[in-house]
């Protein structure tokens, strides 16, 4: 399995193998970016079969806007392809609890989901933050720890 070559519980494996950034850039971001041909693909990997796929290219209109959300999107080799970048910043403890609650059914119990968040997902996120400092390149940081009092921090650019 491509996505799990380093193991299903490997933080390094999740960080390095969960997404095909080359396909993401070449099939979506560059075609929709400056000087792109506007022909883009929305799928590059079948999660159920864990096999790379190609789908029929779609044609964008020049006035369309692409909004992308996902993990590790502000890696240095990808971030420059976005016009405007928002980083959602949530305290790790709070994110772990939210994630474990959301994924309880998928992992069979809250405890198993929490264990996976600690050992795989959050460990991978810490690698990402340490390597790429996504808050620094974001145009806006959205503080999402307190759902009743979210905070937007707009970065000043020189």
mmCIF file of C-alpha atoms in Angstrom:
data_model
loop_
_atom_site.group_PDB
_atom_site.id
_atom_site.type_symbol
_atom_site.label_atom_id
_atom_site.label_comp_id
_atom_site.label_asym_id
_atom_site.label_seq_id
_atom_site.Cartn_x
_atom_site.Cartn_y
_atom_site.Cartn_z
ATOM 1 C CA UNK A 1 0.000 0.000 0.000
ATOM 2 C CA UNK A 2 1.424 3.331 -1.078
ATOM 3 C CA UNK A 3 -0.023 5.425 1.748
ATOM 4 C CA UNK A 4 1.060 2.947 4.422
ATOM 5 C CA UNK A 5 4.493 1.848 3.198
ATOM 6 C CA UNK A 6 5.980 2.975 6.525
ATOM 7 C CA UNK A 7 3.167 1.419 8.571
ATOM 8 C CA UNK A 8 -0.385 2.447 9.478
ATOM 9 C CA UNK A 9 0.748 3.896 12.803
ATOM 10 C CA UNK A 10 3.863 5.673 11.526
ATOM 11 C CA UNK A 11 3.870 9.426 12.037
ATOM 12 C CA UNK A 12 6.714 9.795 9.543
ATOM 13 C CA UNK A 13 4.745 7.652 7.082
ATOM 14 C CA UNK A 14 1.647 9.817 7.438
ATOM 15 C CA UNK A 15 3.695 12.982 7.044
ATOM 16 C CA UNK A 16 5.613 11.773 3.984
ATOM 17 C CA UNK A 17 3.195 9.392 2.250
ATOM 18 C CA UNK A 18 -0.413 10.418 2.964
ATOM 19 C CA UNK A 19 -0.592 12.856 0.051
ATOM 20 C CA UNK A 20 0.861 12.922 -3.464
ATOM 21 C CA UNK A 21 2.026 16.528 -3.604
ATOM 22 C CA UNK A 22 3.522 16.131 -7.066
ATOM 23 C CA UNK A 23 0.138 15.136 -8.512
ATOM 24 C CA UNK A 24 -1.558 17.845 -6.432
ATOM 25 C CA UNK A 25 0.718 20.516 -7.870
ATOM 26 C CA UNK A 26 0.864 19.239 -11.458
ATOM 27 C CA UNK A 27 -2.796 18.275 -11.894
ATOM 28 C CA UNK A 28 -4.564 20.943 -9.854
ATOM 29 C CA UNK A 29 -2.546 23.921 -8.654
ATOM 30 C CA UNK A 30 -0.355 24.655 -11.676
ATOM 31 C CA UNK A 31 -3.125 24.270 -14.292
ATOM 32 C CA UNK A 32 -5.253 26.708 -12.277
ATOM 33 C CA UNK A 33 -2.374 29.067 -11.491
ATOM 34 C CA UNK A 34 -0.766 31.856 -13.500
ATOM 35 C CA UNK A 35 -0.160 30.760 -17.102
ATOM 36 C CA UNK A 36 -2.027 27.498 -16.444
ATOM 37 C CA UNK A 37 -4.203 25.929 -19.128
ATOM 38 C CA UNK A 38 -7.252 25.703 -16.780
ATOM 39 C CA UNK A 39 -7.541 21.923 -17.329
ATOM 40 C CA UNK A 40 -7.416 20.298 -13.916
ATOM 41 C CA UNK A 41 -8.058 17.010 -12.150
ATOM 42 C CA UNK A 42 -9.729 16.650 -8.767
ATOM 43 C CA UNK A 43 -8.632 13.119 -7.872
ATOM 44 C CA UNK A 44 -5.178 11.558 -7.945
ATOM 45 C CA UNK A 45 -5.574 8.666 -5.513
ATOM 46 C CA UNK A 46 -8.308 6.172 -4.650
ATOM 47 C CA UNK A 47 -8.308 5.963 -0.849
ATOM 48 C CA UNK A 48 -10.226 2.666 -0.760
ATOM 49 C CA UNK A 49 -7.895 0.801 -3.120
ATOM 50 C CA UNK A 50 -4.782 2.865 -2.275
ATOM 51 C CA UNK A 51 -3.997 3.149 -5.973
ATOM 52 C CA UNK A 52 -3.063 6.297 -7.932
ATOM 53 C CA UNK A 53 -5.704 7.270 -10.493
ATOM 54 C CA UNK A 54 -6.282 9.757 -13.292
ATOM 55 C CA UNK A 55 -9.689 11.199 -13.977
ATOM 56 C CA UNK A 56 -10.968 13.070 -16.989
ATOM 57 C CA UNK A 57 -9.657 16.645 -16.818
ATOM 58 C CA UNK A 58 -12.206 19.350 -16.112
ATOM 59 C CA UNK A 59 -12.114 22.843 -17.573
ATOM 60 C CA UNK A 60 -12.141 25.825 -15.242
ATOM 61 C CA UNK A 61 -13.421 29.256 -16.170
ATOM 62 C CA UNK A 62 -11.036 32.197 -15.749
ATOM 63 C CA UNK A 63 -13.248 33.803 -13.080
ATOM 64 C CA UNK A 64 -13.427 30.709 -10.843
ATOM 65 C CA UNK A 65 -11.879 30.572 -7.380
ATOM 66 C CA UNK A 66 -10.228 27.454 -5.960
ATOM 67 C CA UNK A 67 -10.481 26.895 -2.204
ATOM 68 C CA UNK A 68 -8.400 24.032 -0.830
ATOM 69 C CA UNK A 69 -8.339 22.657 2.685
ATOM 70 C CA UNK A 70 -6.273 19.815 4.031
ATOM 71 C CA UNK A 71 -3.245 18.803 6.007
ATOM 72 C CA UNK A 72 0.315 19.970 5.417
ATOM 73 C CA UNK A 73 -0.677 22.395 2.634
ATOM 74 C CA UNK A 74 1.787 25.083 3.634
ATOM 75 C CA UNK A 75 4.882 22.985 2.987
ATOM 76 C CA UNK A 76 7.499 25.182 1.362
ATOM 77 C CA UNK A 77 7.323 23.392 -2.001
ATOM 78 C CA UNK A 78 3.531 23.870 -2.188
ATOM 79 C CA UNK A 79 2.734 27.101 -0.313
ATOM 80 C CA UNK A 80 4.055 29.420 -3.027
ATOM 81 C CA UNK A 81 1.385 28.104 -5.417
ATOM 82 C CA UNK A 82 -1.455 29.600 -3.370
ATOM 83 C CA UNK A 83 -2.512 33.231 -3.723
ATOM 84 C CA UNK A 84 -3.829 33.476 -0.176
ATOM 85 C CA UNK A 85 -3.040 31.181 2.712
ATOM 86 C CA UNK A 86 -4.966 30.554 5.932
ATOM 87 C CA UNK A 87 -3.523 28.403 8.720
ATOM 88 C CA UNK A 88 -5.980 26.965 11.241
ATOM 89 C CA UNK A 89 -4.173 26.888 14.586
ATOM 90 C CA UNK A 90 -5.663 24.737 17.332
ATOM 91 C CA UNK A 91 -4.040 23.749 20.607
ATOM 92 C CA UNK A 92 -2.807 20.146 20.275
ATOM 93 C CA UNK A 93 -4.677 18.946 23.363
ATOM 94 C CA UNK A 94 -7.961 20.347 22.085
ATOM 95 C CA UNK A 95 -7.361 19.078 18.544
ATOM 96 C CA UNK A 96 -6.574 15.600 19.904
ATOM 97 C CA UNK A 97 -9.838 15.467 21.842
ATOM 98 C CA UNK A 98 -11.859 16.754 18.880
ATOM 99 C CA UNK A 99 -10.181 14.342 16.491
ATOM 100 C CA UNK A 100 -10.575 11.329 18.768
ATOM 101 C CA UNK A 101 -14.254 12.118 19.264
ATOM 102 C CA UNK A 102 -14.793 12.547 15.513
ATOM 103 C CA UNK A 103 -12.946 9.308 14.653
ATOM 104 C CA UNK A 104 -14.192 7.083 17.501
ATOM 105 C CA UNK A 105 -16.285 4.930 15.181
ATOM 106 C CA UNK A 106 -13.500 4.559 12.605
ATOM 107 C CA UNK A 107 -11.041 3.290 15.233
ATOM 108 C CA UNK A 108 -13.510 1.291 17.311
ATOM 109 C CA UNK A 109 -13.254 3.346 20.494
ATOM 110 C CA UNK A 110 -12.380 6.802 21.744
ATOM 111 C CA UNK A 111 -9.242 5.418 23.395
ATOM 112 C CA UNK A 112 -7.956 3.818 20.167
ATOM 113 C CA UNK A 113 -8.696 6.978 18.196
ATOM 114 C CA UNK A 114 -6.892 9.077 20.797
ATOM 115 C CA UNK A 115 -3.897 6.737 20.701
ATOM 116 C CA UNK A 116 -3.702 7.072 16.915
ATOM 117 C CA UNK A 117 -3.923 10.852 17.105
ATOM 118 C CA UNK A 118 -1.062 10.971 19.592
ATOM 119 C CA UNK A 119 1.223 8.493 17.861
ATOM 120 C CA UNK A 120 0.503 9.242 14.191
ATOM 121 C CA UNK A 121 -1.451 12.365 13.314
ATOM 122 C CA UNK A 122 -0.240 14.852 15.895
ATOM 123 C CA UNK A 123 3.314 13.570 15.793
ATOM 124 C CA UNK A 124 3.240 14.133 12.018
ATOM 125 C CA UNK A 125 1.753 17.591 12.513
ATOM 126 C CA UNK A 126 4.580 18.506 14.877
ATOM 127 C CA UNK A 127 7.102 17.448 12.209
ATOM 128 C CA UNK A 128 5.294 19.668 9.700
ATOM 129 C CA UNK A 129 5.218 22.675 12.027
ATOM 130 C CA UNK A 130 8.888 22.245 12.937
ATOM 131 C CA UNK A 131 9.996 21.893 9.303
ATOM 132 C CA UNK A 132 7.774 24.462 7.616
ATOM 133 C CA UNK A 133 6.522 26.934 10.241
ATOM 134 C CA UNK A 134 3.157 27.336 8.466
ATOM 135 C CA UNK A 135 2.053 30.220 10.695
ATOM 136 C CA UNK A 136 4.909 32.265 9.284
ATOM 137 C CA UNK A 137 3.887 31.923 5.632
ATOM 138 C CA UNK A 138 0.133 32.216 6.214
ATOM 139 C CA UNK A 139 -1.619 35.449 5.341
ATOM 140 C CA UNK A 140 -4.102 34.753 8.137
ATOM 141 C CA UNK A 141 -3.868 32.559 11.220
ATOM 142 C CA UNK A 142 -7.250 31.360 12.434
ATOM 143 C CA UNK A 143 -7.050 30.500 16.149
ATOM 144 C CA UNK A 144 -9.637 27.775 16.623
ATOM 145 C CA UNK A 145 -9.027 26.457 20.137
ATOM 146 C CA UNK A 146 -12.040 28.200 21.659
ATOM 147 C CA UNK A 147 -15.027 27.637 19.372
ATOM 148 C CA UNK A 148 -16.999 30.355 21.160
ATOM 149 C CA UNK A 149 -14.197 32.899 20.653
ATOM 150 C CA UNK A 150 -12.276 32.218 17.448
ATOM 151 C CA UNK A 151 -9.570 34.693 16.556
ATOM 152 C CA UNK A 152 -8.214 35.905 13.215
ATOM 153 C CA UNK A 153 -4.647 37.163 13.092
ATOM 154 C CA UNK A 154 -3.743 38.967 9.868
ATOM 155 C CA UNK A 155 -0.044 38.899 9.052
ATOM 156 C CA UNK A 156 1.557 42.160 8.084
ATOM 157 C CA UNK A 157 3.595 41.815 4.898
ATOM 158 C CA UNK A 158 6.268 44.254 3.854
#
